[in-house]
CSV table of C-alpha atoms in Angstrom, one decimal:
chain,number,residue,atom,x,y,z
A,272,MET,CA,108.9,119.9,67.0
A,273,ILE,CA,107.9,123.0,68.8
A,274,SER,CA,104.2,123.5,69.4
A,275,VAL,CA,102.5,126.9,69.3
A,276,ILE,CA,98.9,127.9,70.0
A,277,LEU,CA,97.8,131.3,68.7
A,278,THR,CA,95.2,133.6,70.3
A,279,GLY,CA,93.7,136.2,68.0
A,280,THR,CA,92.8,136.4,64.3
A,281,GLY,CA,93.8,140.0,63.4
A,282,ASN,CA,96.7,141.2,61.2
A,283,VAL,CA,99.5,140.3,63.6
A,284,ALA,CA,97.9,136.9,64.4
A,285,THR,CA,97.5,136.1,60.7
A,286,HIS,CA,101.1,137.0,59.7
A,287,LEU,CA,102.5,135.2,62.8
A,288,PHE,CA,100.4,132.2,61.9
A,289,LYS,CA,101.7,132.1,58.4
A,290,ALA,CA,105.3,132.4,59.5
A,291,CYS,CA,104.9,129.6,62.1
A,292,TYR,CA,102.9,127.4,59.7
A,293,ASN,CA,105.7,127.8,57.1
A,294,CYS,CA,108.4,126.9,59.5
A,295,ASP,CA,109.3,123.2,59.5
A,296,GLU,CA,110.3,123.2,63.1
A,297,ILE,CA,107.1,124.6,64.4
A,298,GLU,CA,103.6,123.1,64.6
A,299,VAL,CA,100.7,125.5,65.0
A,300,LYS,CA,98.5,123.2,67.1
A,301,GLN,CA,95.5,125.4,67.4
A,302,VAL,CA,94.1,128.9,67.0
A,303,PHE,CA,91.8,130.3,69.7
A,304,ASN,CA,89.5,133.2,69.4
A,305,HIS,CA,86.2,134.2,71.0
A,306,ARG,CA,84.5,134.9,67.6
A,307,GLU,CA,83.7,131.8,65.5
A,308,ASP,CA,83.5,133.6,62.2
A,309,SER,CA,87.0,135.0,62.5
A,310,LEU,CA,88.4,131.5,62.7
A,311,LYS,CA,87.3,130.4,59.3
A,312,TYR,CA,90.6,131.2,57.5
A,313,PHE,CA,92.6,129.3,60.1
A,314,ALA,CA,90.3,126.2,60.2
A,315,ASP,CA,91.6,125.2,56.7
A,316,TYR,CA,95.1,124.7,58.2
A,317,THR,CA,94.7,123.7,61.9
A,318,ALA,CA,92.4,123.1,64.8
A,319,THR,CA,90.4,126.1,66.1
A,320,THR,CA,88.3,126.8,69.1
A,321,THR,CA,86.3,129.5,70.7
A,322,SER,CA,86.4,127.9,74.1
A,323,ILE,CA,89.2,128.4,76.6
A,324,GLU,CA,88.4,124.9,78.0
A,325,GLU,CA,89.2,123.4,74.7
A,326,VAL,CA,92.6,125.0,74.4
A,327,LYS,CA,95.3,122.3,74.1
A,328,ASP,CA,98.7,121.9,75.8
A,329,ALA,CA,101.6,123.5,73.9
A,330,ASP,CA,105.1,124.8,74.3
A,331,PHE,CA,104.1,128.4,73.5
A,332,TYR,CA,100.9,130.4,73.6
A,333,LEU,CA,101.2,133.6,71.5
A,334,VAL,CA,98.6,136.2,72.3
A,335,ALA,CA,98.0,138.5,69.3
A,336,VAL,CA,94.9,140.4,70.3
A,337,SER,CA,94.1,144.1,70.5
A,338,ASP,CA,95.9,146.0,73.4
A,339,ASN,CA,92.7,146.4,75.5
A,340,PHE,CA,92.4,142.6,75.8
A,341,THR,CA,96.1,141.6,75.9
A,342,GLN,CA,96.4,141.2,79.7
A,343,SER,CA,93.1,139.5,80.2
A,344,SER,CA,93.8,137.1,77.4
A,345,CYS,CA,97.2,136.2,78.9
A,346,GLU,CA,95.6,135.8,82.3
A,347,LYS,CA,93.1,133.2,80.9
A,348,LEU,CA,96.0,131.0,79.8
A,349,LYS,CA,97.9,131.2,83.1
A,350,ASN,CA,97.3,127.5,84.0
A,351,LYS,CA,98.5,126.2,80.7
A,352,PRO,CA,101.8,124.3,80.7
A,353,GLY,CA,103.7,126.5,78.1
A,354,ILE,CA,105.1,130.0,77.9
A,355,VAL,CA,102.4,132.7,77.4
A,356,ALA,CA,103.7,135.7,75.4
A,357,HIS,CA,101.8,138.6,74.0
A,358,THR,CA,102.8,140.5,70.8
A,359,SER,CA,102.0,144.0,71.9
A,360,GLY,CA,104.6,146.8,71.7
A,361,SER,CA,103.0,148.8,74.5
A,362,GLN,CA,101.6,146.3,77.0
A,363,ALA,CA,103.6,145.4,80.0
A,364,LEU,CA,105.0,141.9,80.6
A,365,PRO,CA,102.1,139.6,81.8
A,366,GLU,CA,102.0,139.3,85.6
A,367,GLN,CA,102.0,135.5,85.6
A,368,ASP,CA,105.1,133.2,85.8
A,369,ASN,CA,106.5,131.7,82.7
A,370,SER,CA,105.4,134.6,80.5
A,371,GLY,CA,106.9,136.9,78.0
A,372,VAL,CA,106.6,139.3,75.1
A,373,PHE,CA,107.1,138.5,71.5
A,374,TYR,CA,106.7,141.8,69.7
A,375,PRO,CA,107.1,141.9,65.9
A,376,LEU,CA,108.0,145.5,65.0
A,377,GLN,CA,106.0,146.0,61.8
A,378,THR,CA,102.7,147.3,60.5
A,379,PHE,CA,100.8,144.5,58.9
A,380,SER,CA,97.9,144.4,56.5
A,381,LYS,CA,96.1,141.2,55.9
A,382,SER,CA,96.2,141.5,52.1
A,383,LYS,CA,100.0,142.1,51.8
A,384,ASP,CA,102.5,139.3,52.3
A,385,VAL,CA,105.6,140.1,54.4
A,386,ASN,CA,108.9,138.4,54.7
A,387,PHE,CA,108.8,137.6,58.4
A,388,GLN,CA,112.5,136.7,58.4
A,389,GLU,CA,113.2,140.4,58.0
A,390,ILE,CA,111.0,141.7,60.7
A,391,PRO,CA,112.6,142.8,64.0
A,392,LEU,CA,111.3,140.6,66.8
A,393,CYS,CA,111.6,142.2,70.3
A,394,ILE,CA,111.6,139.6,73.1
A,395,GLU,CA,111.3,139.8,76.8
A,396,GLY,CA,110.8,137.1,79.4
A,397,ARG,CA,109.7,137.1,83.0
A,398,SER,CA,112.5,134.6,83.7
A,399,ALA,CA,115.8,134.1,82.0
A,400,GLU,CA,114.6,130.7,81.0
A,401,ALA,CA,111.4,132.1,79.4
A,402,ALA,CA,113.4,134.8,77.6
A,403,ASP,CA,115.8,132.2,76.3
A,404,GLN,CA,113.0,129.9,75.0
A,405,LEU,CA,111.2,132.8,73.3
A,406,LEU,CA,114.4,134.0,71.7
A,407,LYS,CA,115.0,130.5,70.3
A,408,LEU,CA,111.5,130.5,68.9
A,409,GLY,CA,112.0,134.0,67.5
A,410,GLN,CA,115.2,133.1,65.8
A,411,LEU,CA,113.4,130.4,63.9
A,412,LEU,CA,111.0,133.1,62.5
A,413,SER,CA,113.2,136.1,62.1
A,414,GLN,CA,116.9,136.9,61.4
A,415,ASN,CA,116.4,140.0,63.6
A,416,ALA,CA,115.1,138.6,66.9
A,417,ARG,CA,116.6,140.3,70.0
A,418,LEU,CA,116.1,140.8,73.7
A,419,LEU,CA,114.7,144.2,74.7
A,420,SER,CA,113.7,145.3,78.2
A,421,GLY,CA,110.1,146.3,78.8
A,422,GLN,CA,111.2,149.9,79.2
A,423,GLN,CA,113.0,149.9,75.9
A,424,ARG,CA,110.2,148.2,74.1
A,425,GLN,CA,107.7,150.8,75.3
A,426,LYS,CA,110.0,153.6,74.1
A,427,LEU,CA,110.6,151.8,70.8
A,428,HIS,CA,106.8,151.5,70.3
A,429,LEU,CA,106.5,155.2,71.1
A,430,ALA,CA,109.3,155.9,68.6
A,431,ALA,CA,107.5,153.8,66.0
A,432,VAL,CA,104.3,155.9,66.5
A,433,PHE,CA,106.3,159.0,65.6
A,434,ALA,CA,108.2,157.5,62.7
A,435,CYS,CA,105.3,155.6,61.2
A,436,ASN,CA,101.9,156.5,62.5
A,437,PHE,CA,102.6,160.2,62.6
A,438,SER,CA,104.5,160.4,59.4
A,439,ASN,CA,101.6,158.5,57.7
A,440,HIS,CA,99.2,161.1,59.1
A,441,MET,CA,101.4,163.8,57.6
A,442,MET,CA,101.1,162.1,54.2
A,443,SER,CA,97.4,161.9,54.8
A,444,LEU,CA,97.0,165.6,55.4
A,445,SER,CA,99.2,166.1,52.3
A,446,GLU,CA,97.0,164.0,50.2
A,447,GLU,CA,94.0,166.0,51.4
A,448,ILE,CA,95.6,169.3,50.3
A,449,CYS,CA,96.3,167.8,46.9
A,450,ARG,CA,92.8,166.4,46.5
A,451,GLU,CA,91.2,169.7,47.5
A,452,ASN,CA,93.3,171.5,44.8
A,453,ASP,CA,92.9,169.0,42.0
A,454,ILE,CA,96.6,168.0,42.2
A,455,ALA,CA,97.6,164.4,41.6
A,456,PHE,CA,99.0,163.1,44.9
A,457,SER,CA,101.1,160.8,42.8
A,458,LEU,CA,103.3,163.8,41.9
A,459,LEU,CA,104.7,163.4,45.5
A,460,GLN,CA,105.3,159.7,45.3
A,461,LYS,CA,109.0,159.8,44.5
A,462,LEU,CA,109.6,162.6,47.0
A,463,ILE,CA,108.0,160.6,49.8
A,464,LEU,CA,109.9,157.4,49.0
A,465,GLU,CA,113.2,159.4,48.8
A,466,THR,CA,112.4,161.1,52.1
A,467,ALA,CA,112.0,157.8,53.9
A,468,GLN,CA,115.1,156.4,52.3
A,469,LYS,CA,117.2,159.4,53.2
A,470,ALA,CA,115.9,159.3,56.8
A,471,VAL,CA,116.9,155.7,57.4
A,472,GLN,CA,120.3,156.0,55.7
A,473,ASN,CA,121.2,159.1,57.8
A,474,ALA,CA,120.3,160.7,61.1
A,475,PRO,CA,117.0,162.2,59.9
A,476,ALA,CA,117.8,165.5,61.7
A,477,GLN,CA,120.8,165.9,59.5
A,478,VAL,CA,118.8,165.7,56.3
A,479,GLN,CA,115.9,167.9,57.4
A,480,THR,CA,114.8,170.2,54.5
A,481,GLY,CA,112.0,172.7,54.0
A,482,PRO,CA,111.2,176.3,54.9
A,483,ALA,CA,111.3,175.9,58.7
A,484,ILE,CA,114.9,174.6,58.9
A,485,ARG,CA,116.0,177.2,56.3
A,486,GLY,CA,114.4,179.9,58.4
A,487,ASP,CA,112.5,181.0,55.3
A,488,ARG,CA,110.0,183.3,57.0
A,489,GLU,CA,108.3,184.4,53.8
A,490,THR,CA,107.3,180.9,52.8
A,491,LEU,CA,106.3,180.0,56.4
A,492,LYS,CA,104.0,183.1,56.3
A,493,ALA,CA,102.6,182.2,52.9
A,494,HIS,CA,101.9,178.6,54.0
A,495,GLU,CA,100.2,179.8,57.2
A,496,GLU,CA,98.0,182.1,55.1
A,497,ALA,CA,97.2,179.2,52.7
A,498,LEU,CA,96.0,177.2,55.7
A,499,ARG,CA,93.8,179.9,57.2
A,500,ASP,CA,90.6,177.9,56.5
A,501,LYS,CA,92.0,174.7,58.0
A,502,PRO,CA,92.6,175.4,61.7
A,503,ASN,CA,93.8,171.9,62.6
A,504,GLU,CA,96.4,171.8,59.8
A,505,LEU,CA,97.4,175.4,60.6
A,506,GLU,CA,98.1,174.5,64.3
A,507,ILE,CA,100.1,171.4,63.2
A,508,TYR,CA,102.0,173.5,60.7
A,509,LYS,CA,103.0,176.1,63.3
A,510,LEU,CA,103.9,173.6,66.0
A,511,LEU,CA,106.0,171.3,63.7
A,512,SER,CA,107.7,174.3,62.1
A,513,GLN,CA,108.7,175.6,65.5
A,514,SER,CA,109.9,172.2,66.6
A,515,ILE,CA,112.0,171.8,63.4
A,516,LYS,CA,113.5,175.3,64.1
A,517,ASN,CA,114.2,174.4,67.8
A,518,HIS,CA,115.9,171.1,66.9
A,519,GLY,CA,117.9,172.8,64.1
A,520,ASN,CA,119.3,175.2,66.6
A,521,LYS,CA,120.5,172.3,68.8
A,522,LEU,CA,122.5,170.7,66.0
B,267,MET,CA,120.8,173.7,20.3
B,268,ILE,CA,119.0,175.3,23.3
B,269,SER,CA,121.1,177.6,25.4
B,270,VAL,CA,120.6,177.8,29.2
B,271,ILE,CA,122.3,180.0,31.8
B,272,LEU,CA,122.0,179.0,35.4
B,273,THR,CA,121.9,181.3,38.4
B,274,GLY,CA,122.7,179.7,41.7
B,275,THR,CA,125.1,177.0,42.9
B,276,GLY,CA,123.1,175.1,45.6
B,277,ASN,CA,121.6,171.6,45.5
B,278,VAL,CA,118.9,172.4,43.0
B,279,ALA,CA,121.2,174.4,40.7
B,280,THR,CA,123.8,171.6,40.8
B,281,HIS,CA,121.4,168.8,39.9
B,282,LEU,CA,119.7,171.0,37.2
B,283,PHE,CA,123.2,171.8,35.9
B,284,LYS,CA,124.0,168.1,35.6
B,285,ALA,CA,120.7,167.3,33.9
B,286,CYS,CA,121.2,170.1,31.4
B,287,TYR,CA,124.8,169.3,30.8
B,288,ASN,CA,124.1,165.7,30.1
B,289,CYS,CA,121.3,166.5,27.6
B,290,ASP,CA,122.6,166.6,24.0
B,291,GLU,CA,120.1,169.2,23.0
B,292,ILE,CA,121.0,171.7,25.7
B,293,GLU,CA,124.1,173.9,26.1
B,294,VAL,CA,124.8,175.3,29.5
B,295,LYS,CA,126.4,178.5,28.4
B,296,GLN,CA,127.3,179.9,31.8
B,297,VAL,CA,126.7,179.7,35.5
B,298,PHE,CA,126.2,183.0,37.4
B,299,ASN,CA,126.6,183.5,41.1
B,300,HIS,CA,127.6,186.3,43.4
B,301,ARG,CA,130.1,184.2,45.3
B,302,GLU,CA,133.3,183.2,43.4
B,303,ASP,CA,134.2,180.2,45.5
B,304,SER,CA,130.9,178.5,44.9
B,305,LEU,CA,131.5,178.5,41.2
B,306,LYS,CA,134.6,176.3,41.3
B,307,TYR,CA,132.7,173.1,40.6
B,308,PHE,CA,131.0,174.5,37.6
B,309,ALA,CA,134.1,176.2,36.1
B,310,ASP,CA,135.4,172.8,35.1
B,311,TYR,CA,132.5,172.4,32.7
B,312,THR,CA,131.4,175.8,31.5
B,313,ALA,CA,131.9,179.6,31.7
B,314,THR,CA,131.2,181.2,35.1
B,315,THR,CA,130.8,184.8,36.3
B,316,THR,CA,130.1,186.7,39.4
B,317,SER,CA,129.1,189.9,37.5
B,318,ILE,CA,125.6,190.5,36.1
B,319,GLU,CA,127.2,192.6,33.4
B,320,GLU,CA,129.0,189.6,32.1
B,321,VAL,CA,126.0,187.4,31.8
B,322,LYS,CA,125.6,186.2,28.2
B,323,ASP,CA,122.6,186.0,26.0
B,324,ALA,CA,120.7,182.7,26.1
B,325,ASP,CA,117.3,181.1,25.4
B,326,PHE,CA,116.6,180.4,29.1
B,327,TYR,CA,117.8,181.8,32.4
B,328,LEU,CA,117.1,179.3,35.2
B,329,VAL,CA,117.2,180.9,38.6
B,330,ALA,CA,117.9,178.3,41.4
B,331,VAL,CA,118.7,180.4,44.4
B,332,SER,CA,117.2,180.5,48.0
B,333,ASP,CA,113.7,181.7,48.2
B,334,ASN,CA,114.6,185.0,49.8
B,335,PHE,CA,116.6,186.0,46.7
B,336,THR,CA,114.5,184.5,44.0
B,337,GLN,CA,112.5,187.5,42.9
B,338,SER,CA,115.4,190.0,43.0
B,339,SER,CA,117.6,187.5,41.1
B,340,CYS,CA,114.9,187.2,38.4
B,341,GLU,CA,114.5,191.0,38.3
B,342,LYS,CA,118.2,191.5,37.6
B,343,LEU,CA,117.8,189.4,34.5
B,344,LYS,CA,114.8,191.3,33.1
B,345,ASN,CA,116.6,192.9,30.2
B,346,LYS,CA,118.0,189.7,29.0
B,347,PRO,CA,116.7,188.3,25.7
B,348,GLY,CA,115.5,184.8,26.9
B,349,ILE,CA,112.9,183.5,29.3
B,350,VAL,CA,113.7,183.9,33.0
B,351,ALA,CA,112.3,181.2,35.2
B,352,HIS,CA,112.9,180.4,38.8
B,353,THR,CA,112.8,176.9,40.4
B,354,SER,CA,111.0,177.7,43.6
B,355,GLY,CA,107.9,175.9,44.7
B,356,SER,CA,106.7,178.7,46.9
B,357,GLN,CA,107.6,181.9,45.1
B,358,ALA,CA,105.1,183.6,42.8
B,359,LEU,CA,105.7,184.0,39.0
B,360,PRO,CA,108.2,186.8,38.4
B,361,GLU,CA,106.6,190.2,37.6
B,362,GLN,CA,108.5,190.7,34.4
B,363,ASP,CA,107.4,189.7,30.8
B,364,ASN,CA,108.7,186.5,29.3
B,365,SER,CA,109.1,184.8,32.7
B,366,GLY,CA,108.1,181.6,34.2
B,367,VAL,CA,108.5,178.9,36.8
B,368,PHE,CA,110.5,175.7,36.4
B,369,TYR,CA,110.0,173.8,39.7
B,370,PRO,CA,111.5,170.3,40.2
B,371,LEU,CA,109.6,168.6,42.9
B,372,GLN,CA,112.3,166.7,44.7
B,373,THR,CA,114.6,167.2,47.7
B,374,PHE,CA,118.2,167.1,46.5
B,375,SER,CA,121.4,166.6,48.3
B,376,LYS,CA,124.6,167.4,46.5
B,377,SER,CA,126.3,164.1,47.3
B,378,LYS,CA,123.5,161.9,45.9
B,379,ASP,CA,122.9,161.5,42.2
B,380,VAL,CA,119.3,161.6,41.1
B,381,ASN,CA,117.6,160.5,37.8
B,382,PHE,CA,116.3,163.8,36.7
B,383,GLN,CA,114.1,162.1,34.1
B,384,GLU,CA,111.9,160.7,36.9
B,385,ILE,CA,111.5,164.0,38.8
B,386,PRO,CA,108.2,165.8,38.4
B,387,LEU,CA,108.8,169.3,36.8
B,388,CYS,CA,106.0,171.8,37.4
B,389,ILE,CA,105.9,174.6,34.8
B,390,GLU,CA,104.2,177.9,34.6
B,391,GLY,CA,104.6,180.8,32.2
B,392,ARG,CA,103.6,184.4,32.2
B,393,SER,CA,102.5,184.0,28.6
B,394,ALA,CA,101.3,180.9,26.8
B,395,GLU,CA,104.4,181.2,24.6
B,396,ALA,CA,106.7,181.2,27.7
B,397,ALA,CA,104.8,178.3,29.2
B,398,ASP,CA,105.1,176.3,25.9
B,399,GLN,CA,108.8,177.0,25.6
B,400,LEU,CA,109.5,176.0,29.3
B,401,LEU,CA,107.4,172.9,28.8
B,402,LYS,CA,109.5,171.9,25.8
B,403,LEU,CA,112.7,172.5,27.8
B,404,GLY,CA,111.2,170.5,30.7
B,405,GLN,CA,110.3,167.6,28.5
B,406,LEU,CA,114.0,167.2,27.5
B,407,LEU,CA,114.9,166.9,31.1
B,408,SER,CA,112.0,164.9,32.7
B,409,GLN,CA,109.4,162.4,31.6
B,410,ASN,CA,107.1,164.1,34.1
B,411,ALA,CA,107.0,167.7,33.1
B,412,ARG,CA,103.6,169.4,33.3
B,413,LEU,CA,101.9,172.8,33.5
B,414,LEU,CA,100.6,173.7,36.9
B,415,SER,CA,99.0,177.0,37.9
B,416,GLY,CA,100.7,179.2,40.5
B,417,GLN,CA,97.9,178.5,42.9
B,418,GLN,CA,98.3,174.7,42.4
B,419,ARG,CA,102.1,174.9,42.7
B,420,GLN,CA,101.9,176.7,46.0
B,421,LYS,CA,99.5,174.1,47.4
B,422,LEU,CA,101.6,171.3,46.0
B,423,HIS,CA,104.6,172.8,47.8
B,424,LEU,CA,102.6,173.0,51.0
B,425,ALA,CA,101.5,169.4,50.5
B,426,ALA,CA,105.2,168.5,50.1
B,427,VAL,CA,106.1,170.2,53.4
B,428,PHE,CA,103.6,167.9,55.2
B,429,ALA,CA,104.5,164.7,53.3
B,430,CYS,CA,108.2,165.2,53.4
B,431,ASN,CA,109.6,167.9,55.7
B,432,PHE,CA,107.2,167.1,58.5
B,433,SER,CA,107.4,163.3,58.1
B,434,ASN,CA,111.2,163.6,58.2
B,435,HIS,CA,110.8,165.6,61.4
B,436,MET,CA,108.6,162.8,62.9
B,437,MET,CA,111.5,160.4,62.1
B,438,SER,CA,113.9,162.8,63.6
B,439,LEU,CA,112.0,162.9,66.9
B,440,SER,CA,111.7,159.1,66.7
B,441,GLU,CA,115.5,158.8,66.3
B,442,GLU,CA,116.0,161.0,69.3
B,443,ILE,CA,113.7,158.8,71.5
B,444,CYS,CA,115.7,155.7,70.3
B,445,ARG,CA,119.0,157.3,71.0
B,446,GLU,CA,118.0,158.5,74.5
B,447,ASN,CA,117.0,154.9,75.4
B,448,ASP,CA,119.9,153.0,73.8
B,449,ILE,CA,117.8,151.5,71.1
B,450,ALA,CA,119.1,151.1,67.6
B,451,PHE,CA,117.1,153.4,65.3
B,452,SER,CA,117.9,150.8,62.6
B,453,LEU,CA,115.2,148.6,64.1
B,454,LEU,CA,112.7,151.0,62.6
B,455,GLN,CA,114.2,151.0,59.2
B,456,LYS,CA,111.9,148.5,57.5
B,457,LEU,CA,108.9,149.8,59.2
B,458,ILE,CA,109.6,153.4,58.0
B,459,LEU,CA,110.2,152.2,54.4
B,460,GLU,CA,107.0,150.1,54.5
B,461,THR,CA,105.0,153.0,55.8
B,462,ALA,CA,106.1,155.2,52.9
B,463,GLN,CA,105.4,152.5,50.4
B,464,LYS,CA,102.0,151.8,51.7
B,465,ALA,CA,101.1,155.5,51.8
B,466,VAL,CA,102.0,156.1,48.2
B,467,GLN,CA,100.3,153.0,47.0
B,468,ASN,CA,97.0,153.8,48.8
B,469,ALA,CA,95.2,156.8,50.2
B,470,PRO,CA,97.3,157.3,53.3
B,471,ALA,CA,94.2,157.9,55.4
B,472,GLN,CA,93.0,154.4,54.5
B,473,VAL,CA,96.2,152.8,55.9
B,474,GLN,CA,96.5,154.8,59.1
B,475,THR,CA,97.5,152.5,62.0
B,476,GLY,CA,98.5,153.1,65.6
B,477,PRO,CA,96.9,153.8,69.0
B,478,ALA,CA,95.1,157.0,68.0
B,479,ILE,CA,93.1,155.5,65.1
B,480,ARG,CA,92.3,152.4,67.1
B,481,GLY,CA,91.1,154.6,70.0
B,482,ASP,CA,93.4,152.7,72.3
B,483,ARG,CA,93.2,155.1,75.2
B,484,GLU,CA,95.4,153.0,77.5
B,485,THR,CA,98.4,153.2,75.1
B,486,LEU,CA,97.8,156.9,74.4
B,487,LYS,CA,97.9,157.6,78.1
B,488,ALA,CA,101.0,155.5,78.6
B,489,HIS,CA,102.8,157.3,75.8
B,490,GLU,CA,101.8,160.7,77.1
B,491,GLU,CA,103.2,159.6,80.5
B,492,ALA,CA,106.4,158.5,78.8
B,493,LEU,CA,106.8,162.0,77.3
B,494,ARG,CA,106.2,163.9,80.5
B,495,ASP,CA,109.8,165.3,80.5
B,496,LYS,CA,109.6,166.2,76.8
B,497,PRO,CA,107.0,169.0,76.6
B,498,ASN,CA,107.5,169.7,72.8
B,499,GLU,CA,107.1,166.0,71.9
B,500,LEU,CA,104.2,165.7,74.3
B,501,GLU,CA,102.3,168.6,72.6
B,502,ILE,CA,103.0,167.1,69.2
B,503,TYR,CA,101.9,163.7,70.4
B,504,LYS,CA,98.6,165.0,71.7
B,505,LEU,CA,97.8,167.3,68.7
B,506,LEU,CA,98.6,164.6,66.1
B,507,SER,CA,96.7,161.9,67.9
B,508,GLN,CA,93.7,164.1,68.1
B,509,SER,CA,94.0,165.0,64.4
B,510,ILE,CA,94.3,161.3,63.5
B,511,LYS,CA,91.1,160.6,65.6
B,512,ASN,CA,89.2,163.5,63.9
B,513,HIS,CA,90.2,162.4,60.4
B,514,GLY,CA,89.3,158.8,61.2
B,515,ASN,CA,85.8,159.9,62.2
B,516,LYS,CA,85.4,161.6,58.8
B,517,LEU,CA,86.2,158.4,56.8
């Protein structure tokens, strides 16, 4: 039986906890967090503690806390016997020996269940041995666990910001335009899902549509005019239209 | 039997043709386009012509050409007996009497079949009578046909540019970052689909994730540093991160 101790109680920690808890070959020995109230959920299933002194010995310590605290949380565990790995896409490998990264590439919300087996797990180890052990743990949880260098992981995280965070913000601005004009945002639902499906099935640059790639100056002008009272959206509209045009010319 | 004549041979025209052709209550009498070779596909199913003089009489003339030619194509048909409606999201209602707009809100690619019944159809008429007739035609083709004012339609089209064209471009920039760093873009596939599903099931602003909304300055700085050789992407990164922060503060 592989023993795991989790640090953190947020979205990533919760989903990682569920995945480990539901795996017959893994025992979640303890959940550690500085805030008592956030441990309530986990206390129904396993031991919990708010004190670093009470943290038990285990094979793995998975640190799923916000990026600002990732390195200090790993550092606190440096004298523990097992491998200490954080789950951040953007943070560097911890300095200490016997450490690694265990980065599940997915956005999580606490209320929505996910099939962890389908989530890409990006793994890095300070030593070949640590990488190997983390990969084995990862393969118990996901069918898509793989080694990725720190450099690649950070670029992947950056790529995810563009593909997911920024595209969500585009939908958010879209929803606002609909709301301000008494249009049901649900009209766009199928179009949005279709856009995402087309983008992942092809190279997205090859399926770019819209006035910018068509060089439809009349529509671009009309849209800019329609955004004259929304300077932030206007600036985004101009910059992205220009970027689409430039990329179109490179194809 | 309702008779329809189509102008145009592009993606919208092709899918609209298929939807009309497969509807028992509609006869596609003719397809009209200035280029002979583009009519080949349609000639297997119905009459075709490149000459405006040869265009027959019909109940509806649906003009599905590129935006630059929309108004002039409608104008050419102004002495015809039926209702002339274009399919553009951004073009104004044609000037002539007995005209309208018949805008299917979807991106089409010729090679991919769509279920037209599920596509929102936005309808506008110069007269109440034209609007009513176009709505009846629309309801034969789609379960989601509805009247929308010209003002609303143009805002909806603008909203679609943000939600679809711009989010596709975000995925395109993401794919480029992956490619340049030997990372499989397919790693992001589930995350992208999940992002789109979450955005349409919720208000997208409520499910915004990422370093900008978290106020994670360290990651923002690291990403900006990683983009130092890509000035276009860096400018986009900064502008969108700031916009996400500003919108987050308004929630």
